Amino acid sequence: MTKTAGSLPWMVLNEKMRKFFVLISLIGILNLYAEDGSRLWLPDSYQEQPAVIQTKVKSETVSIAVKELESYWKGAPVKLLKIKDKTLACDGFRIEGDYDSQVTIRAASDIGLLYGAYHLLRLQETENLSQSFKIQEQPAYALRLLNHWDNLDGTIERGYAGYSLWKWKELPETISPRYEQYARANASIGINGTVLNNVNASPDILKTEYLQKVRVIADVFRPYGIKVYLSVNMASPKVLDDLADADPWNPAVIRWWKNKAQEIYRLIPDFGGFLVKANSEGQPGPQDYGRTHADGANLLADVLKPYGGIVMWRAFVYNPDQDDRAKQAYREFVHLDGQFRDNVILQVKNGPVDFQPREPFNPLFGNMSQTPLMPELQITQEYLGFSNHLVFLAPQWKEFFDSDTYCQGEGSTVAQVTNGSIFPHRLTAIAGVANTGEDINWCGHPFAQANWYAFGRLAWDPGLSSDRIADEWLKQTFTKEEAFVAPARSIMLQSWETAVSYMMPLGLHHQFAWGHHYGPEPWCDVPGARPDWLPKYYHQADEEGIGFDRSSSGSNAVAQYFSPLKEQFNSLESCPEKYLLWFHHVPWNYPMKSGRTLWDEMCYHYDAGVQQVREFQKQWDKLEKYVDPERFRLVQSKLRIQAKDAVWWKDACLLYFQTFSNQVIPHEIERPVHELDDLMKIKLDMKHHN
Amino acid sequence: MTKTAGSLPWMVLNEKMRKFFVLISLIGILNLYAEDGSRLWLPDSYQEQPAVIQTKVKSETVSIAVKELESYWKGAPVKLLKIKDKTLACDGFRIEGDYDSQVTIRAASDIGLLYGAYHLLRLQETENLSQSFKIQEQPAYALRLLNHWDNLDGTIERGYAGYSLWKWKELPETISPRYEQYARANASIGINGTVLNNVNASPDILKTEYLQKVRVIADVFRPYGIKVYLSVNMASPKVLDDLADADPWNPAVIRWWKNKAQEIYRLIPDFGGFLVKANSEGQPGPQDYGRTHADGANLLADVLKPYGGIVMWRAFVYNPDQDDRAKQAYREFVHLDGQFRDNVILQVKNGPVDFQPREPFNPLFGNMSQTPLMPELQITQEYLGFSNHLVFLAPQWKEFFDSDTYCQGEGSTVAQVTNGSIFPHRLTAIAGVANTGEDINWCGHPFAQANWYAFGRLAWDPGLSSDRIADEWLKQTFTKEEAFVAPARSIMLQSWETAVSYMMPLGLHHQFAWGHHYGPEPWCDVPGARPDWLPKYYHQADEEGIGFDRSSSGSNAVAQYFSPLKEQFNSLESCPEKYLLWFHHVPWNYPMKSGRTLWDEMCYHYDAGVQQVREFQKQWDKLEKYVDPERFRLVQSKLRIQAKDAVWWKDACLLYFQTFSNQVIPHEIERPVHELDDLMKIKLDMKHHN
């Protein structure tokens, strides 16, 4: 690749970057004390006198722990002790002591000491630490990963915070300071791995040229306990080195992967492994050669095994020819249970369709006792207003973790099914699709940072409450003042249900515009499009009613769940109303628990969503005095967009569905302000890459 | 002018007309009983058995009266008697009788009988006529005119209901059936004259070719008692016949006008006269030659006098070089009082600036005892949301008519000053700038018809209440059902104050976008523009406060009013709050009567406007069952636009003025959803011709 040496740096800046620098300059001029959001939730309180920190451990990782504590710990001297203790698993730690006299952090590993240090600082920022305390922590999942859907050209699929953090063109020579900042932020919340590139993977990532760049990033991340992983394209041997095919049974192919693994581990000895999206949405895979997903996964597992690497094989697979997309991951994978190597883990999206505002959990969870499964959550708000809408996702993830699969009777929650407590797999993991980008505030929306934070915290401990996480994040990110924290937390805790209300209440799903997934397009009809990429496939509205019949009289997706869940979902009466239109085609006049008809209930939900966003606006504006002007204005401005969008969603969905229900919107409800015809003409010029 | 004979009619249809025909066809196909609004408020109830109508009067006008009654009167036989009776002025009539036995209409003129017939039909549609009744009516103003700002190319300045009704290209050969429908509608509400062309007049209208077209229209209108008038360009002699100048003292010019008058009256013996906009906004006039407005007006008056014609000379004159535009009409004309011929009448806009949402009355009213003054009202909603916003103007006009000028002590209302009761001029008149166009429903917005109706009714009797007029119009236009009429009337009666609230409360004025006057642009700054065409000239917002200081410490416009009005307006304490920012520059924290500060009060007004429009939406949607689908949907759709526009106005004005007030919008109030920066970028592609 030719370097553009000689051209002025300014000339090669892209639009986003230019904005970034203009912003930087403006902030510099206008307000020296501006809070641009770049700090995230990390400590920044300057102290002249460093704290007293003692340790005998010498390592880069522990040095970071010492430095962080020296810089930001305001309490008694801290001792860091590495000990052997079977009650302390790999990343765990114990903190004992008293804020005013002495504090000791014990861990079995260097990274455990660093996690302990960050935890201590978090406690300082969020709790009253005057009492003596004794804390022991260890993570629920062994691997806690971010997945970056970042392309090698710098775009990010479903990224809404600017271009990629990874500057492939500059690497390996130039190392952006943000790589380390990123590692520090992740370490502070316990994230210990990251998949650098998009699951729709370019084979190029495995070129030596790119691996040398990856090595540099891995080197920066290593002291922070973060391993690097890569998404790989199953056609790589064919594309990169002209092999006849990419059949996992072809010895030449196997040899190719073996050599590639060797090359990688020579550069990056602690390389984490591969993430694979195969035979899904046009990606190549083992089925191209009549092999199974297990065949493909095992090929890679075998070549990585000698080095301790793993394969994360995605279960997000569905075929336009088959019935009900929601059933397909289950159909494709359950029968393969027991056929995977022990260093393969299936990566399963939380719901059976695709990161919708609300989905029931994917029935694969609990149904594959021989195979470790790792949840894939989406931090980036592909289906929840991008970086424009304030939607705190912890409540969504909590609903998922706490869902009872009943696979081993009552109490077999998704969290327990995946974290090794029900099926005792050595390999436990969780992934979140990252919402980061080169925006100065990392995530676009200041409150989107809270979702990154929440993912880390829940990956560590799915038992944490949403309330607690919001509280922690707000105090560290803004201020500890309760007059700010209480109302801001209240906004956060309501925000997900609010978005569900104005977008897709009562189990509706996938009513998004074609291409990008920002606005509503329930009427969407693209000639020749896959039916399961069209909203009509999901809403099934007609004169009788609305909703996808997945009951035993419909697609029978309910049968994929364990009893008594399948019966509960199967019955119109017992199905939770939040999933009603997910599982049933329901008559417009069906009486809901509120006493309203379904149609009226839908109207009330949409309207409640709108009114709640307006309420968030009022609440936020009242907090002006607690927040620096930059972030205050940015959130205010995003809430304005959200308020307009909520009305857009409401009007689009109600006016469109009204053409089927033929019923009036209850007269107490605020009236539409748009015309359906006009809304149907909206074609936003949004790419699904930023 | 060459005829386009031979070209297909479809080919020469303009866009608007095409839509019209498409609409017609659609309505034909979809619903035979569609109400397209073309009927206006006129009777349409078909009766097989014509009513019994007796009269000895033989004239076209009385034939119309007979036909209307035969077709639509459902009561006892009606006698039409022409009598000599000094208590019955020219257009007056008397109706006596009983719905069930016998009704007699008496009048001194044929047109009086026709007006009586329409009045009787109106009573039938709006009252319970079972009792015997005796009614005598005569108009407050002798001349009740529409002014059409229609250009010869078919566009209408400030027209929002399609292109002009007058098909100059087709005339005189083709006579649109709408000419007679128009005449009938006007006659039914007592309008007896119409100025066919724009006050920004093309000299061409006086060409023989055009006069022959005008004659055809006059012939259609005549039986309905409607005289035709023309706007003339004072430069006509120079432009049309190459005279050296158009100096009103130039004998050649005088001769030219004399000849032209002769030509006109030969074609149209009852031609009404001329309307003139001179030396205003770029129009030529007598001041171009050092002559006065009186010189110009008198020249025309002299040439029309032999034929009974009149001159309506507009007082809408203001000069960018002088101080305070609001003072200029007064300064320009008061000193000319007594210098005009007795067939000249000064046509004065209701307010001193220009048809703003709310203005105090123009101080010329009451200040020119020797000169008849005719109010010019604006029916077309140039400054009130075009044909998109539902704004019933009767309350605005009532506020104007009922304003006390104090010119002869208390009780000298504008109505009395202009209708001949205080200054006993023979010539009394009133004009309304028409809101009609070729739209199938005449006025664009179904409720805009009510303003045409209200103008006619108030020109006849300014004592009628807004409530009564709304009630009459609703019953004739929609249905008599009280369940419909009461809430619809309530919307109408609130609508003007509502629009004032979301556009320009508390005396603010002229905050409109450049060019068109639809949306808000209080920040507008066009390089090189006349200062008095820019909103800043009017709002004068700064860090201290907002408003135009017209008190004795400012421009002293208050001095143009009689005592005690001038003192009342001059004092911040006694100035009515509705005119506060018209007359005063008021500090942001000034305590208002509500107890709020000025800034907060402004915020509450804007918000109240928004909430009220939303309430109109709810009210209207509840009325669906009483209204035909076409008009229901159209009004619903217009209200949606209005609701969005109200938010636009609120956000634009509050966010912009906030940059001066530096105060928060009270937190109880719904927050803005727009960014000021975005709003400042809006440049609507609207011409001020349709």
PDB file of N, CA and C in Angstrom, chain B residues 149 199-200 276-281 293 313-319 325 328-329 332-333 346-349 351-355 359 362 364 376 382-383 510 533:
ATOM      1  N   TRP B 149     -55.862  40.595  -5.416  1.00  0.00           N
ATOM      2  CA  TRP B 149     -54.482  40.911  -5.763  1.00  0.00           C
ATOM      3  C   TRP B 149     -54.027  39.956  -6.871  1.00  0.00           C
ATOM      4  N   VAL B 199     -53.364  45.524  -6.676  1.00  0.00           N
ATOM      5  CA  VAL B 199     -53.021  46.943  -6.450  1.00  0.00           C
ATOM      6  C   VAL B 199     -51.630  47.264  -6.998  1.00  0.00           C
ATOM      7  N   ASN B 200     -50.751  46.264  -7.008  1.00  0.00           N
ATOM      8  CA  ASN B 200     -49.505  46.438  -7.766  1.00  0.00           C
ATOM      9  C   ASN B 200     -49.881  46.188  -9.222  1.00  0.00           C
ATOM     10  N   VAL B 276     -56.081  52.713  -6.240  1.00  0.00           N
ATOM     11  CA  VAL B 276     -54.721  53.132  -6.574  1.00  0.00           C
ATOM     12  C   VAL B 276     -53.755  52.941  -5.414  1.00  0.00           C
ATOM     13  N   LYS B 277     -52.680  52.249  -5.725  1.00  0.00           N
ATOM     14  CA  LYS B 277     -51.523  52.192  -4.817  1.00  0.00           C
ATOM     15  C   LYS B 277     -50.449  53.033  -5.488  1.00  0.00           C
ATOM     16  N   ALA B 278     -50.158  54.180  -4.918  1.00  0.00           N
ATOM     17  CA  ALA B 278     -49.221  55.103  -5.571  1.00  0.00           C
ATOM     18  C   ALA B 278     -48.110  55.485  -4.613  1.00  0.00           C
ATOM     19  N   ASN B 279     -46.920  55.627  -5.180  1.00  0.00           N
ATOM     20  CA  ASN B 279     -45.746  55.981  -4.377  1.00  0.00           C
ATOM     21  C   ASN B 279     -45.632  55.132  -3.118  1.00  0.00           C
ATOM     22  N   SER B 280     -45.738  53.833  -3.351  1.00  0.00           N
ATOM     23  CA  SER B 280     -45.629  52.902  -2.230  1.00  0.00           C
ATOM     24  C   SER B 280     -44.966  51.637  -2.734  1.00  0.00           C
ATOM     25  N   GLU B 281     -43.957  51.180  -2.028  1.00  0.00           N
ATOM     26  CA  GLU B 281     -43.276  49.929  -2.375  1.00  0.00           C
ATOM     27  C   GLU B 281     -42.921  49.867  -3.855  1.00  0.00           C
ATOM     28  N   HIS B 293     -50.421  63.206  -3.066  1.00  0.00           N
ATOM     29  CA  HIS B 293     -51.397  62.141  -3.237  1.00  0.00           C
ATOM     30  C   HIS B 293     -52.754  62.720  -3.634  1.00  0.00           C
ATOM     31  N   TRP B 313     -58.084  55.557  -2.882  1.00  0.00           N
ATOM     32  CA  TRP B 313     -56.653  55.867  -2.857  1.00  0.00           C
ATOM     33  C   TRP B 313     -56.064  55.235  -1.607  1.00  0.00           C
ATOM     34  N   ARG B 314     -55.082  54.394  -1.809  1.00  0.00           N
ATOM     35  CA  ARG B 314     -54.569  53.656  -0.651  1.00  0.00           C
ATOM     36  C   ARG B 314     -53.610  54.491   0.194  1.00  0.00           C
ATOM     37  N   ALA B 315     -53.780  54.367   1.492  1.00  0.00           N
ATOM     38  CA  ALA B 315     -52.917  55.093   2.433  1.00  0.00           C
ATOM     39  C   ALA B 315     -51.737  54.236   2.888  1.00  0.00           C
ATOM     40  N   PHE B 316     -51.596  53.051   2.300  1.00  0.00           N
ATOM     41  CA  PHE B 316     -50.494  52.146   2.679  1.00  0.00           C
ATOM     42  C   PHE B 316     -49.205  52.635   2.023  1.00  0.00           C
ATOM     43  N   VAL B 317     -48.632  53.639   2.632  1.00  0.00           N
ATOM     44  CA  VAL B 317     -47.485  54.337   2.063  1.00  0.00           C
ATOM     45  C   VAL B 317     -46.464  54.497   3.174  1.00  0.00           C
ATOM     46  N   TYR B 318     -45.244  54.075   2.896  1.00  0.00           N
ATOM     47  CA  TYR B 318     -44.208  54.270   3.916  1.00  0.00           C
ATOM     48  C   TYR B 318     -42.861  54.322   3.225  1.00  0.00           C
ATOM     49  N   ASN B 319     -41.973  55.038   3.846  1.00  0.00           N
ATOM     50  CA  ASN B 319     -40.707  55.384   3.222  1.00  0.00           C
ATOM     51  C   ASN B 319     -39.562  54.865   4.077  1.00  0.00           C
ATOM     52  N   ARG B 325     -42.043  53.141  10.728  1.00  0.00           N
ATOM     53  CA  ARG B 325     -43.017  52.870   9.677  1.00  0.00           C
ATOM     54  C   ARG B 325     -44.461  53.031  10.138  1.00  0.00           C
ATOM     55  N   GLN B 328     -46.120  56.473   9.464  1.00  0.00           N
ATOM     56  CA  GLN B 328     -45.972  57.174   8.194  1.00  0.00           C
ATOM     57  C   GLN B 328     -47.267  57.442   7.435  1.00  0.00           C
ATOM     58  N   ALA B 329     -48.216  56.541   7.479  1.00  0.00           N
ATOM     59  CA  ALA B 329     -49.466  56.788   6.746  1.00  0.00           C
ATOM     60  C   ALA B 329     -50.102  58.063   7.305  1.00  0.00           C
ATOM     61  N   GLU B 332     -48.252  61.151   6.231  1.00  0.00           N
ATOM     62  CA  GLU B 332     -48.378  61.405   4.803  1.00  0.00           C
ATOM     63  C   GLU B 332     -49.757  61.973   4.450  1.00  0.00           C
ATOM     64  N   PHE B 333     -50.774  61.572   5.192  1.00  0.00           N
ATOM     65  CA  PHE B 333     -52.129  61.887   4.731  1.00  0.00           C
ATOM     66  C   PHE B 333     -52.901  62.894   5.583  1.00  0.00           C
ATOM     67  N   LEU B 346     -60.180  57.375   0.994  1.00  0.00           N
ATOM     68  CA  LEU B 346     -58.863  56.826   1.339  1.00  0.00           C
ATOM     69  C   LEU B 346     -59.056  55.415   1.871  1.00  0.00           C
ATOM     70  N   GLN B 347     -58.299  54.501   1.310  1.00  0.00           N
ATOM     71  CA  GLN B 347     -58.409  53.110   1.744  1.00  0.00           C
ATOM     72  C   GLN B 347     -57.257  52.815   2.706  1.00  0.00           C
ATOM     73  N   VAL B 348     -57.609  52.521   3.937  1.00  0.00           N
ATOM     74  CA  VAL B 348     -56.629  52.446   5.019  1.00  0.00           C
ATOM     75  C   VAL B 348     -56.641  51.049   5.635  1.00  0.00           C
ATOM     76  N   LYS B 349     -55.477  50.423   5.668  1.00  0.00           N
ATOM     77  CA  LYS B 349     -55.392  49.110   6.315  1.00  0.00           C
ATOM     78  C   LYS B 349     -55.770  49.227   7.784  1.00  0.00           C
ATOM     79  N   GLY B 351     -54.480  48.218  10.498  1.00  0.00           N
ATOM     80  CA  GLY B 351     -53.417  48.588  11.431  1.00  0.00           C
ATOM     81  C   GLY B 351     -52.407  49.502  10.774  1.00  0.00           C
ATOM     82  N   PRO B 352     -51.526  50.093  11.578  1.00  0.00           N
ATOM     83  CA  PRO B 352     -50.565  51.046  11.014  1.00  0.00           C
ATOM     84  C   PRO B 352     -49.374  50.393  10.321  1.00  0.00           C
ATOM     85  N   VAL B 353     -49.183  49.080  10.464  1.00  0.00           N
ATOM     86  CA  VAL B 353     -48.055  48.461   9.777  1.00  0.00           C
ATOM     87  C   VAL B 353     -48.527  47.659   8.573  1.00  0.00           C
ATOM     88  N   ASP B 354     -48.941  46.424   8.769  1.00  0.00           N
ATOM     89  CA  ASP B 354     -49.333  45.672   7.571  1.00  0.00           C
ATOM     90  C   ASP B 354     -49.969  44.327   7.893  1.00  0.00           C
ATOM     91  N   PHE B 355     -51.250  44.335   8.211  1.00  0.00           N
ATOM     92  CA  PHE B 355     -52.012  43.083   8.344  1.00  0.00           C
ATOM     93  C   PHE B 355     -51.329  42.067   9.255  1.00  0.00           C
ATOM     94  N   GLU B 359     -52.686  44.001  15.410  1.00  0.00           N
ATOM     95  CA  GLU B 359     -52.181  45.373  15.460  1.00  0.00           C
ATOM     96  C   GLU B 359     -53.215  46.238  16.169  1.00  0.00           C
ATOM     97  N   ASN B 362     -55.140  51.673  12.993  1.00  0.00           N
ATOM     98  CA  ASN B 362     -54.365  52.724  12.349  1.00  0.00           C
ATOM     99  C   ASN B 362     -54.863  54.092  12.834  1.00  0.00           C
ATOM    100  N   LEU B 364     -54.935  56.841  11.587  1.00  0.00           N
ATOM    101  CA  LEU B 364     -55.642  57.684  10.616  1.00  0.00           C
ATOM    102  C   LEU B 364     -57.142  57.689  10.890  1.00  0.00           C
ATOM    103  N   GLU B 376     -59.416  48.726   5.003  1.00  0.00           N
ATOM    104  CA  GLU B 376     -58.989  47.603   4.166  1.00  0.00           C
ATOM    105  C   GLU B 376     -58.596  46.470   5.108  1.00  0.00           C
ATOM    106  N   GLU B 382     -52.160  36.202   4.557  1.00  0.00           N
ATOM    107  CA  GLU B 382     -50.753  36.449   4.256  1.00  0.00           C
ATOM    108  C   GLU B 382     -49.865  36.243   5.473  1.00  0.00           C
ATOM    109  N   TYR B 383     -50.334  36.728   6.619  1.00  0.00           N
ATOM    110  CA  TYR B 383     -49.521  36.680   7.832  1.00  0.00           C
ATOM    111  C   TYR B 383     -50.119  35.733   8.864  1.00  0.00           C
ATOM    112  N   HIS B 510     -44.444  41.290  12.789  1.00  0.00           N
ATOM    113  CA  HIS B 510     -43.574  41.191  11.612  1.00  0.00           C
ATOM    114  C   HIS B 510     -42.294  40.385  11.857  1.00  0.00           C
ATOM    115  N   TRP B 533     -38.147  46.239   6.458  1.00  0.00           N
ATOM    116  CA  TRP B 533     -38.632  44.951   5.967  1.00  0.00           C
ATOM    117  C   TRP B 533     -37.992  43.795   6.753  1.00  0.00           C
TER     118      TRP B 533
END
